[in-house]
Amino acid sequence: MAVFALVDGYSDPHYLRFTTPAQNSLILGISKSAQGIRPSVMNDILKSDLYNYSFDISKSPYGPKYLESIKHKLSPQSRRGIFILTIDCWSVSTRDCAPNDAENFIENNSAVGAIKSVHTNPNFDYLLNHFSGSYYKILSKSPEAFLHDDGWLEVTLNDDAQAVKRRTQSTLLNYEQYLKVYQFSSLRFDYLLKTIEFLKQHGKVYLVRMPVSEQLMKIEEKYAPHFSERIKMIEPQTNGFLDLTPFNQYYSYTDGVHLQKASAYMVSEKIAFWIKENLSKHVSSNTSQ
């Protein structure tokens, strides 16, 4: 048990999110936002306290378990929070079971689905039942992934052009397979709406569609054509929707899906300035009334 005292951001890509205090403002979604949105960048611009509570496609698609975990993580006293819900076609879809069969959703037995105490340090429930890989990793300190105290997962991979090309080809093959096993879930979409409604009680809610490589964009459009138009239909229930996919070509990716660190910085800035402008308009509107 003494080795558990040495667990840090190098040891596991999710653990620290289950040890930090209850939060006032959250970034939500799957791995695109876990790696692609940097709270420290946004907080400098917005003078906020955003925390990245995104995980990955198998742990935090929208649904009953993720919403329950969000409720545990959010401070009940939060009233002026900022909530960024990243959204793509995969986060409202289901694989390997009927699309609306919540009893068999993939995340049910994950840490997000199973752990009730998400701000306990040390979190023995996580360490004993959900720790990723061997405990040897606690001592080895792999340099490839580091989970920051603000929830941002910093991934450091070989950015040589050939290495990026190989990873991208491999990842896109996986997503081609997703076309065969994923189905849109109306239940997950309903829980996206329930998540929005819950968070509106605690502050401003924004929807963001993250940029992806042009190759992945073609796959996503094949799987869910007109997805952004579908999200625009629910935009009135939020404080705004920012679709970054028209700017896909301006960013760099580690594997066709996830932003490289420099691009994550730029995207985080772009989202923050968009929210800042939105908040300024809201203040001006209230003042003029």
C-alpha atoms as a printed R data frame, in Angstrom:
    type eleno elety resid chain resno       x      y       z
1   ATOM     1    CA   MET     A     1   0.000  0.000   0.000
2   ATOM     2    CA   ALA     A     2   2.925  2.371   0.596
3   ATOM     3    CA   VAL     A     3   3.537  2.552  -3.154
4   ATOM     4    CA   PHE     A     4   0.114  4.201  -3.573
5   ATOM     5    CA   ALA     A     5   1.524  7.337  -1.957
6   ATOM     6    CA   LEU     A     6   3.756  7.718  -5.035
7   ATOM     7    CA   VAL     A     7   0.942  7.752  -7.598
8   ATOM     8    CA   ASP     A     8   1.064 10.887  -9.745
9   ATOM     9    CA   GLY     A     9   0.102 12.141 -13.190
10  ATOM    10    CA   TYR     A    10   2.528  9.731 -14.883
11  ATOM    11    CA   SER     A    11   1.081  6.627 -13.232
12  ATOM    12    CA   ASP     A    12  -2.379  6.472 -14.778
13  ATOM    13    CA   PRO     A    13  -4.232  8.609 -17.377
14  ATOM    14    CA   HIS     A    14  -7.368  9.017 -15.230
15  ATOM    15    CA   TYR     A    15  -6.602  8.510 -11.534
16  ATOM    16    CA   LEU     A    16  -6.049 12.127 -10.437
17  ATOM    17    CA   ARG     A    17  -9.498 13.096 -11.717
18  ATOM    18    CA   PHE     A    18 -10.892 10.919  -8.918
19  ATOM    19    CA   THR     A    19  -8.781 12.571  -6.212
20  ATOM    20    CA   THR     A    20  -9.181 16.299  -6.847
21  ATOM    21    CA   PRO     A    21 -11.808 18.385  -4.969
22  ATOM    22    CA   ALA     A    22 -15.322 19.094  -6.169
23  ATOM    23    CA   GLN     A    23 -15.205 21.596  -9.037
24  ATOM    24    CA   ASN     A    24 -17.148 24.711 -10.053
25  ATOM    25    CA   SER     A    25 -16.550 24.601 -13.833
26  ATOM    26    CA   LEU     A    26 -16.012 21.564 -16.073
27  ATOM    27    CA   ILE     A    27 -14.792 20.508 -19.504
28  ATOM    28    CA   LEU     A    28 -16.617 17.332 -20.534
29  ATOM    29    CA   GLY     A    29 -16.327 14.777 -23.314
30  ATOM    30    CA   ILE     A    30 -14.130 11.950 -24.525
31  ATOM    31    CA   SER     A    31 -10.418 11.784 -25.378
32  ATOM    32    CA   LYS     A    32 -10.546 14.529 -28.008
33  ATOM    33    CA   SER     A    33 -11.185 17.043 -25.243
34  ATOM    34    CA   ALA     A    34  -9.147 15.214 -22.578
35  ATOM    35    CA   GLN     A    35  -6.050 15.814 -24.708
36  ATOM    36    CA   GLY     A    36  -7.238 18.778 -26.751
37  ATOM    37    CA   ILE     A    37  -8.487 21.349 -24.216
38  ATOM    38    CA   ARG     A    38  -6.046 22.853 -21.727
39  ATOM    39    CA   PRO     A    39  -7.762 24.417 -18.698
40  ATOM    40    CA   SER     A    40  -4.696 26.460 -17.742
41  ATOM    41    CA   VAL     A    41  -4.818 28.285 -21.094
42  ATOM    42    CA   MET     A    42  -8.531 28.964 -20.813
43  ATOM    43    CA   ASN     A    43  -8.400 29.991 -17.162
44  ATOM    44    CA   ASP     A    44  -5.768 32.630 -17.916
45  ATOM    45    CA   ILE     A    45  -8.090 34.197 -20.485
46  ATOM    46    CA   LEU     A    46 -11.408 33.782 -18.699
47  ATOM    47    CA   LYS     A    47 -10.156 34.221 -15.103
48  ATOM    48    CA   SER     A    48 -12.067 31.026 -14.390
49  ATOM    49    CA   ASP     A    49 -11.435 27.694 -12.684
50  ATOM    50    CA   LEU     A    50 -12.209 25.194 -15.441
51  ATOM    51    CA   TYR     A    51 -11.312 21.561 -14.769
52  ATOM    52    CA   ASN     A    52 -11.046 18.902 -17.475
53  ATOM    53    CA   TYR     A    53 -13.309 15.997 -16.535
54  ATOM    54    CA   SER     A    54 -13.106 14.260 -19.926
55  ATOM    55    CA   PHE     A    55 -12.050 10.620 -20.254
56  ATOM    56    CA   ASP     A    56 -12.296  8.484 -23.402
57  ATOM    57    CA   ILE     A    57 -14.759  6.864 -25.743
58  ATOM    58    CA   SER     A    58 -15.196  3.776 -23.527
59  ATOM    59    CA   LYS     A    59 -15.656  5.704 -20.263
60  ATOM    60    CA   SER     A    60 -17.397  9.025 -20.876
61  ATOM    61    CA   PRO     A    61 -19.885  8.956 -23.728
62  ATOM    62    CA   TYR     A    62 -22.990 10.838 -22.672
63  ATOM    63    CA   GLY     A    63 -25.318  8.639 -20.668
64  ATOM    64    CA   PRO     A    64 -26.676  7.935 -17.181
65  ATOM    65    CA   LYS     A    65 -23.324  6.934 -15.671
66  ATOM    66    CA   TYR     A    66 -21.398  9.955 -16.936
67  ATOM    67    CA   LEU     A    67 -24.119 12.319 -15.769
68  ATOM    68    CA   GLU     A    68 -24.078 10.684 -12.333
69  ATOM    69    CA   SER     A    69 -20.304 11.081 -12.137
70  ATOM    70    CA   ILE     A    70 -20.561 14.735 -13.219
71  ATOM    71    CA   LYS     A    71 -23.062 15.348 -10.429
72  ATOM    72    CA   HIS     A    72 -20.609 13.848  -7.941
73  ATOM    73    CA   LYS     A    73 -17.716 15.949  -9.276
74  ATOM    74    CA   LEU     A    74 -19.543 19.282  -9.393
75  ATOM    75    CA   SER     A    75 -19.667 21.402  -6.261
76  ATOM    76    CA   PRO     A    76 -23.303 21.864  -5.148
77  ATOM    77    CA   GLN     A    77 -22.424 25.513  -4.455
78  ATOM    78    CA   SER     A    78 -21.444 26.213  -8.050
79  ATOM    79    CA   ARG     A    79 -23.733 28.905  -9.497
80  ATOM    80    CA   ARG     A    80 -21.564 30.866 -11.943
81  ATOM    81    CA   GLY     A    81 -19.711 27.997 -13.523
82  ATOM    82    CA   ILE     A    82 -18.610 27.554 -17.112
83  ATOM    83    CA   PHE     A    83 -19.361 24.176 -18.675
84  ATOM    84    CA   ILE     A    84 -17.914 23.078 -22.001
85  ATOM    85    CA   LEU     A    85 -19.545 19.958 -23.421
86  ATOM    86    CA   THR     A    86 -17.542 18.644 -26.342
87  ATOM    87    CA   ILE     A    87 -19.728 16.665 -28.664
88  ATOM    88    CA   ASP     A    88 -19.169 14.349 -31.611
89  ATOM    89    CA   CYS     A    89 -21.078 11.485 -33.207
90  ATOM    90    CA   TRP     A    90 -19.231  8.836 -31.160
91  ATOM    91    CA   SER     A    91 -20.128 10.342 -27.784
92  ATOM    92    CA   VAL     A    92 -23.838  9.830 -28.472
93  ATOM    93    CA   SER     A    93 -23.452  6.361 -29.962
94  ATOM    94    CA   THR     A    94 -23.229  2.825 -28.606
95  ATOM    95    CA   ARG     A    95 -21.203 -0.186 -29.636
96  ATOM    96    CA   ASP     A    96 -21.580 -3.930 -29.114
97  ATOM    97    CA   CYS     A    97 -25.140 -3.788 -27.774
98  ATOM    98    CA   ALA     A    98 -28.547 -2.393 -28.627
99  ATOM    99    CA   PRO     A    99 -28.048  1.383 -28.922
100 ATOM   100    CA   ASN     A   100 -30.456  2.225 -26.085
101 ATOM   101    CA   ASP     A   101 -29.695 -0.711 -23.779
102 ATOM   102    CA   ALA     A   102 -28.371  1.276 -20.817
103 ATOM   103    CA   GLU     A   103 -27.948 -1.890 -18.734
104 ATOM   104    CA   ASN     A   104 -25.139 -2.975 -21.057
105 ATOM   105    CA   PHE     A   105 -23.461  0.336 -21.891
106 ATOM   106    CA   ILE     A   106 -19.699 -0.047 -22.159
107 ATOM   107    CA   GLU     A   107 -18.920  2.518 -19.443
108 ATOM   108    CA   ASN     A   108 -21.015  0.877 -16.729
109 ATOM   109    CA   ASN     A   109 -18.138 -1.078 -15.211
110 ATOM   110    CA   SER     A   110 -15.490  1.575 -15.794
111 ATOM   111    CA   ALA     A   111 -14.218  3.918 -13.109
112 ATOM   112    CA   VAL     A   112 -16.605  6.603 -14.368
113 ATOM   113    CA   GLY     A   113 -19.517  4.221 -14.088
114 ATOM   114    CA   ALA     A   114 -18.615  2.519 -10.833
115 ATOM   115    CA   ILE     A   115 -16.895  4.999  -8.505
116 ATOM   116    CA   LYS     A   116 -19.134  7.152  -6.347
117 ATOM   117    CA   SER     A   117 -16.461  9.116  -4.485
118 ATOM   118    CA   VAL     A   118 -14.643 11.165  -7.117
119 ATOM   119    CA   HIS     A   119 -12.689 13.495  -4.818
120 ATOM   120    CA   THR     A   120 -11.003 11.157  -2.326
121 ATOM   121    CA   ASN     A   121  -7.223 11.189  -1.997
122 ATOM   122    CA   PRO     A   122  -5.930  8.522  -2.011
123 ATOM   123    CA   ASN     A   123  -8.789  6.865  -3.830
124 ATOM   124    CA   PHE     A   124  -8.406  3.203  -2.916
125 ATOM   125    CA   ASP     A   125 -11.508  2.189  -4.864
126 ATOM   126    CA   TYR     A   126  -9.812  3.362  -8.052
127 ATOM   127    CA   LEU     A   127  -6.361  2.046  -7.168
128 ATOM   128    CA   LEU     A   128  -7.607 -1.418  -6.271
129 ATOM   129    CA   ASN     A   129 -10.269 -1.868  -8.942
130 ATOM   130    CA   HIS     A   130  -9.567  0.435 -11.891
131 ATOM   131    CA   PHE     A   131  -5.845  1.256 -11.997
132 ATOM   132    CA   SER     A   132  -4.527  1.037 -15.564
133 ATOM   133    CA   GLY     A   133  -1.981 -1.757 -15.971
134 ATOM   134    CA   SER     A   134   0.650 -2.909 -13.500
135 ATOM   135    CA   TYR     A   135   1.456 -1.083 -10.267
136 ATOM   136    CA   TYR     A   136   5.040 -1.080 -11.546
137 ATOM   137    CA   LYS     A   137   3.992  1.949 -13.600
138 ATOM   138    CA   ILE     A   138   3.831  3.949 -10.363
139 ATOM   139    CA   LEU     A   139   7.616  3.687 -10.160
140 ATOM   140    CA   SER     A   140   8.498  3.692 -13.863
141 ATOM   141    CA   LYS     A   141   7.087  7.172 -14.755
142 ATOM   142    CA   SER     A   142   6.322  6.701 -18.456
143 ATOM   143    CA   PRO     A   143   7.004 10.000 -20.284
144 ATOM   144    CA   GLU     A   144   4.326  9.428 -22.947
145 ATOM   145    CA   ALA     A   145   1.325 10.602 -20.921
146 ATOM   146    CA   PHE     A   146   1.024 12.964 -17.968
147 ATOM   147    CA   LEU     A   147  -2.246 13.925 -16.306
148 ATOM   148    CA   HIS     A   148  -2.034 17.480 -14.990
149 ATOM   149    CA   ASP     A   149  -3.673 18.615 -11.776
150 ATOM   150    CA   ASP     A   150  -6.270 20.521 -13.837
151 ATOM   151    CA   GLY     A   151  -7.335 17.341 -15.660
152 ATOM   152    CA   TRP     A   152  -5.525 17.960 -18.960
153 ATOM   153    CA   LEU     A   153  -3.929 14.778 -20.328
154 ATOM   154    CA   GLU     A   154  -0.635 15.774 -21.935
155 ATOM   155    CA   VAL     A   155   0.468 13.158 -24.471
156 ATOM   156    CA   THR     A   156   4.008 13.262 -25.822
157 ATOM   157    CA   LEU     A   157   4.613 11.122 -28.904
158 ATOM   158    CA   ASN     A   158   7.167 11.074 -31.683
159 ATOM   159    CA   ASP     A   159   6.077 13.894 -34.002
160 ATOM   160    CA   ASP     A   160   8.262 12.778 -36.905
161 ATOM   161    CA   ALA     A   161   6.148 12.889 -40.078
162 ATOM   162    CA   GLN     A   162   6.478  9.163 -40.731
163 ATOM   163    CA   ALA     A   163   5.572  8.258 -37.147
164 ATOM   164    CA   VAL     A   164   2.495 10.487 -37.304
165 ATOM   165    CA   LYS     A   165   1.524  8.937 -40.640
166 ATOM   166    CA   ARG     A   166   1.797  5.391 -39.253
167 ATOM   167    CA   ARG     A   167  -0.270  6.224 -36.165
168 ATOM   168    CA   THR     A   168  -2.864  8.005 -38.271
169 ATOM   169    CA   GLN     A   169  -3.245  5.077 -40.653
170 ATOM   170    CA   SER     A   170  -3.647  2.654 -37.749
171 ATOM   171    CA   THR     A   171  -6.144  4.854 -35.920
172 ATOM   172    CA   LEU     A   172  -8.240  5.514 -39.006
173 ATOM   173    CA   LEU     A   173  -8.466  1.770 -39.637
174 ATOM   174    CA   ASN     A   174  -9.988  1.455 -36.172
175 ATOM   175    CA   TYR     A   175 -12.513  4.156 -36.978
176 ATOM   176    CA   GLU     A   176 -13.394  2.444 -40.244
177 ATOM   177    CA   GLN     A   177 -14.289 -0.565 -38.087
178 ATOM   178    CA   TYR     A   178 -16.373  1.687 -35.843
179 ATOM   179    CA   LEU     A   179 -18.686  2.206 -38.811
180 ATOM   180    CA   LYS     A   180 -19.659 -1.455 -38.475
181 ATOM   181    CA   VAL     A   181 -20.141 -1.645 -34.708
182 ATOM   182    CA   TYR     A   182 -21.398  1.776 -33.581
183 ATOM   183    CA   GLN     A   183 -25.034  2.892 -33.715
184 ATOM   184    CA   PHE     A   184 -26.546  6.273 -32.890
185 ATOM   185    CA   SER     A   185 -28.250  6.169 -29.484
186 ATOM   186    CA   SER     A   186 -31.329  8.310 -28.939
187 ATOM   187    CA   LEU     A   187 -30.963  7.524 -25.229
188 ATOM   188    CA   ARG     A   188 -27.432  8.935 -25.120
189 ATOM   189    CA   PHE     A   189 -28.640 12.003 -26.976
190 ATOM   190    CA   ASP     A   190 -31.401 12.405 -24.400
191 ATOM   191    CA   TYR     A   191 -28.756 12.233 -21.675
192 ATOM   192    CA   LEU     A   192 -26.760 14.923 -23.434
193 ATOM   193    CA   LEU     A   193 -29.866 17.092 -23.082
194 ATOM   194    CA   LYS     A   194 -30.309 16.043 -19.444
195 ATOM   195    CA   THR     A   195 -26.661 16.937 -18.783
196 ATOM   196    CA   ILE     A   196 -27.230 20.363 -20.324
197 ATOM   197    CA   GLU     A   197 -30.340 20.941 -18.225
198 ATOM   198    CA   PHE     A   198 -28.580 19.920 -15.030
199 ATOM   199    CA   LEU     A   199 -25.559 22.140 -15.639
200 ATOM   200    CA   LYS     A   200 -27.689 25.163 -16.573
201 ATOM   201    CA   GLN     A   201 -28.660 25.312 -12.904
202 ATOM   202    CA   HIS     A   202 -24.999 25.979 -12.099
203 ATOM   203    CA   GLY     A   203 -23.840 28.365 -14.818
204 ATOM   204    CA   LYS     A   204 -23.298 28.816 -18.552
205 ATOM   205    CA   VAL     A   205 -23.293 25.784 -20.863
206 ATOM   206    CA   TYR     A   206 -21.423 25.722 -24.172
207 ATOM   207    CA   LEU     A   207 -21.251 23.016 -26.857
208 ATOM   208    CA   VAL     A   208 -18.033 22.515 -28.828
209 ATOM   209    CA   ARG     A   209 -17.289 20.167 -31.702
210 ATOM   210    CA   MET     A   210 -13.549 19.570 -31.733
211 ATOM   211    CA   PRO     A   211 -11.475 19.640 -34.930
212 ATOM   212    CA   VAL     A   212 -10.198 16.392 -36.436
213 ATOM   213    CA   SER     A   213  -8.073 15.414 -39.415
214 ATOM   214    CA   GLU     A   214  -9.703 15.628 -42.824
215 ATOM   215    CA   GLN     A   215  -9.463 11.807 -43.121
216 ATOM   216    CA   LEU     A   216 -11.403 11.266 -39.894
217 ATOM   217    CA   MET     A   217 -13.875 13.961 -40.897
218 ATOM   218    CA   LYS     A   218 -14.778 11.915 -43.963
219 ATOM   219    CA   ILE     A   219 -15.424  8.879 -41.769
220 ATOM   220    CA   GLU     A   220 -17.553 10.889 -39.339
221 ATOM   221    CA   GLU     A   221 -19.568 12.391 -42.191
222 ATOM   222    CA   LYS     A   222 -20.119  8.914 -43.582
223 ATOM   223    CA   TYR     A   223 -21.289  7.690 -40.162
224 ATOM   224    CA   ALA     A   224 -23.370 10.730 -39.185
225 ATOM   225    CA   PRO     A   225 -24.005 13.147 -42.056
226 ATOM   226    CA   HIS     A   226 -25.324 16.551 -40.991
227 ATOM   227    CA   PHE     A   227 -24.265 15.947 -37.384
228 ATOM   228    CA   SER     A   228 -23.410 19.598 -36.740
229 ATOM   229    CA   GLU     A   229 -26.824 20.623 -38.068
230 ATOM   230    CA   ARG     A   230 -28.376 18.250 -35.540
231 ATOM   231    CA   ILE     A   231 -26.442 19.902 -32.727
232 ATOM   232    CA   LYS     A   232 -27.454 23.358 -33.951
233 ATOM   233    CA   MET     A   233 -31.064 22.332 -33.343
234 ATOM   234    CA   ILE     A   234 -30.367 22.055 -29.606
235 ATOM   235    CA   GLU     A   235 -28.112 25.132 -29.461
236 ATOM   236    CA   PRO     A   236 -30.993 27.322 -28.164
237 ATOM   237    CA   GLN     A   237 -30.985 25.207 -24.994
238 ATOM   238    CA   THR     A   238 -27.386 26.300 -24.326
239 ATOM   239    CA   ASN     A   239 -25.320 29.484 -24.342
240 ATOM   240    CA   GLY     A   240 -23.779 28.676 -27.707
241 ATOM   241    CA   PHE     A   241 -22.349 26.074 -30.078
242 ATOM   242    CA   LEU     A   242 -18.851 26.362 -31.580
243 ATOM   243    CA   ASP     A   243 -18.156 24.022 -34.491
244 ATOM   244    CA   LEU     A   244 -14.403 23.847 -35.067
245 ATOM   245    CA   THR     A   245 -14.499 21.250 -37.866
246 ATOM   246    CA   PRO     A   246 -14.477 23.934 -40.611
247 ATOM   247    CA   PHE     A   247 -10.946 24.720 -39.336
248 ATOM   248    CA   ASN     A   248  -9.652 21.115 -39.356
249 ATOM   249    CA   GLN     A   249  -6.840 21.904 -41.776
250 ATOM   250    CA   TYR     A   250  -5.279 24.544 -39.521
251 ATOM   251    CA   TYR     A   251  -4.373 22.112 -36.745
252 ATOM   252    CA   SER     A   252  -1.970 19.190 -36.306
253 ATOM   253    CA   TYR     A   253  -2.873 15.781 -34.905
254 ATOM   254    CA   THR     A   254  -0.935 13.005 -33.226
255 ATOM   255    CA   ASP     A   255  -2.982 10.271 -34.892
256 ATOM   256    CA   GLY     A   256  -5.683 11.895 -36.995
257 ATOM   257    CA   VAL     A   257  -7.991 12.202 -33.980
258 ATOM   258    CA   HIS     A   258  -6.195 13.940 -31.116
259 ATOM   259    CA   LEU     A   259  -4.605 17.360 -31.277
260 ATOM   260    CA   GLN     A   260  -0.870 17.786 -30.905
261 ATOM   261    CA   LYS     A   261   0.071 19.897 -27.893
262 ATOM   262    CA   ALA     A   262   0.685 23.139 -29.804
263 ATOM   263    CA   SER     A   263  -2.654 22.793 -31.579
264 ATOM   264    CA   ALA     A   264  -4.366 22.017 -28.265
265 ATOM   265    CA   TYR     A   265  -3.021 25.346 -27.007
266 ATOM   266    CA   MET     A   266  -4.439 27.174 -30.038
267 ATOM   267    CA   VAL     A   267  -7.820 25.451 -29.814
268 ATOM   268    CA   SER     A   268  -8.053 26.187 -26.094
269 ATOM   269    CA   GLU     A   269  -7.342 29.859 -26.808
270 ATOM   270    CA   LYS     A   270  -9.942 29.946 -29.564
271 ATOM   271    CA   ILE     A   271 -12.643 28.431 -27.367
272 ATOM   272    CA   ALA     A   272 -11.762 30.740 -24.471
273 ATOM   273    CA   PHE     A   273 -11.913 33.922 -26.565
274 ATOM   274    CA   TRP     A   274 -15.207 32.752 -28.093
275 ATOM   275    CA   ILE     A   275 -16.677 32.266 -24.607
276 ATOM   276    CA   LYS     A   276 -15.244 35.603 -23.452
277 ATOM   277    CA   GLU     A   277 -16.934 37.376 -26.360
278 ATOM   278    CA   ASN     A   278 -20.168 35.533 -25.585
279 ATOM   279    CA   LEU     A   279 -20.023 36.589 -21.931
280 ATOM   280    CA   SER     A   280 -19.290 40.205 -22.912
281 ATOM   281    CA   LYS     A   281 -22.336 40.286 -25.179
282 ATOM   282    CA   HIS     A   282 -24.450 38.881 -22.367
283 ATOM   283    CA   VAL     A   283 -23.231 41.590 -19.967
284 ATOM   284    CA   SER     A   284 -23.824 44.334 -22.569
285 ATOM   285    CA   SER     A   285 -27.310 43.015 -23.246
286 ATOM   286    CA   ASN     A   286 -28.201 43.018 -19.556
287 ATOM   287    CA   THR     A   287 -26.768 46.518 -19.084
288 ATOM   288    CA   SER     A   288 -28.793 47.954 -21.961
289 ATOM   289    CA   GLN     A   289 -32.077 46.593 -20.616
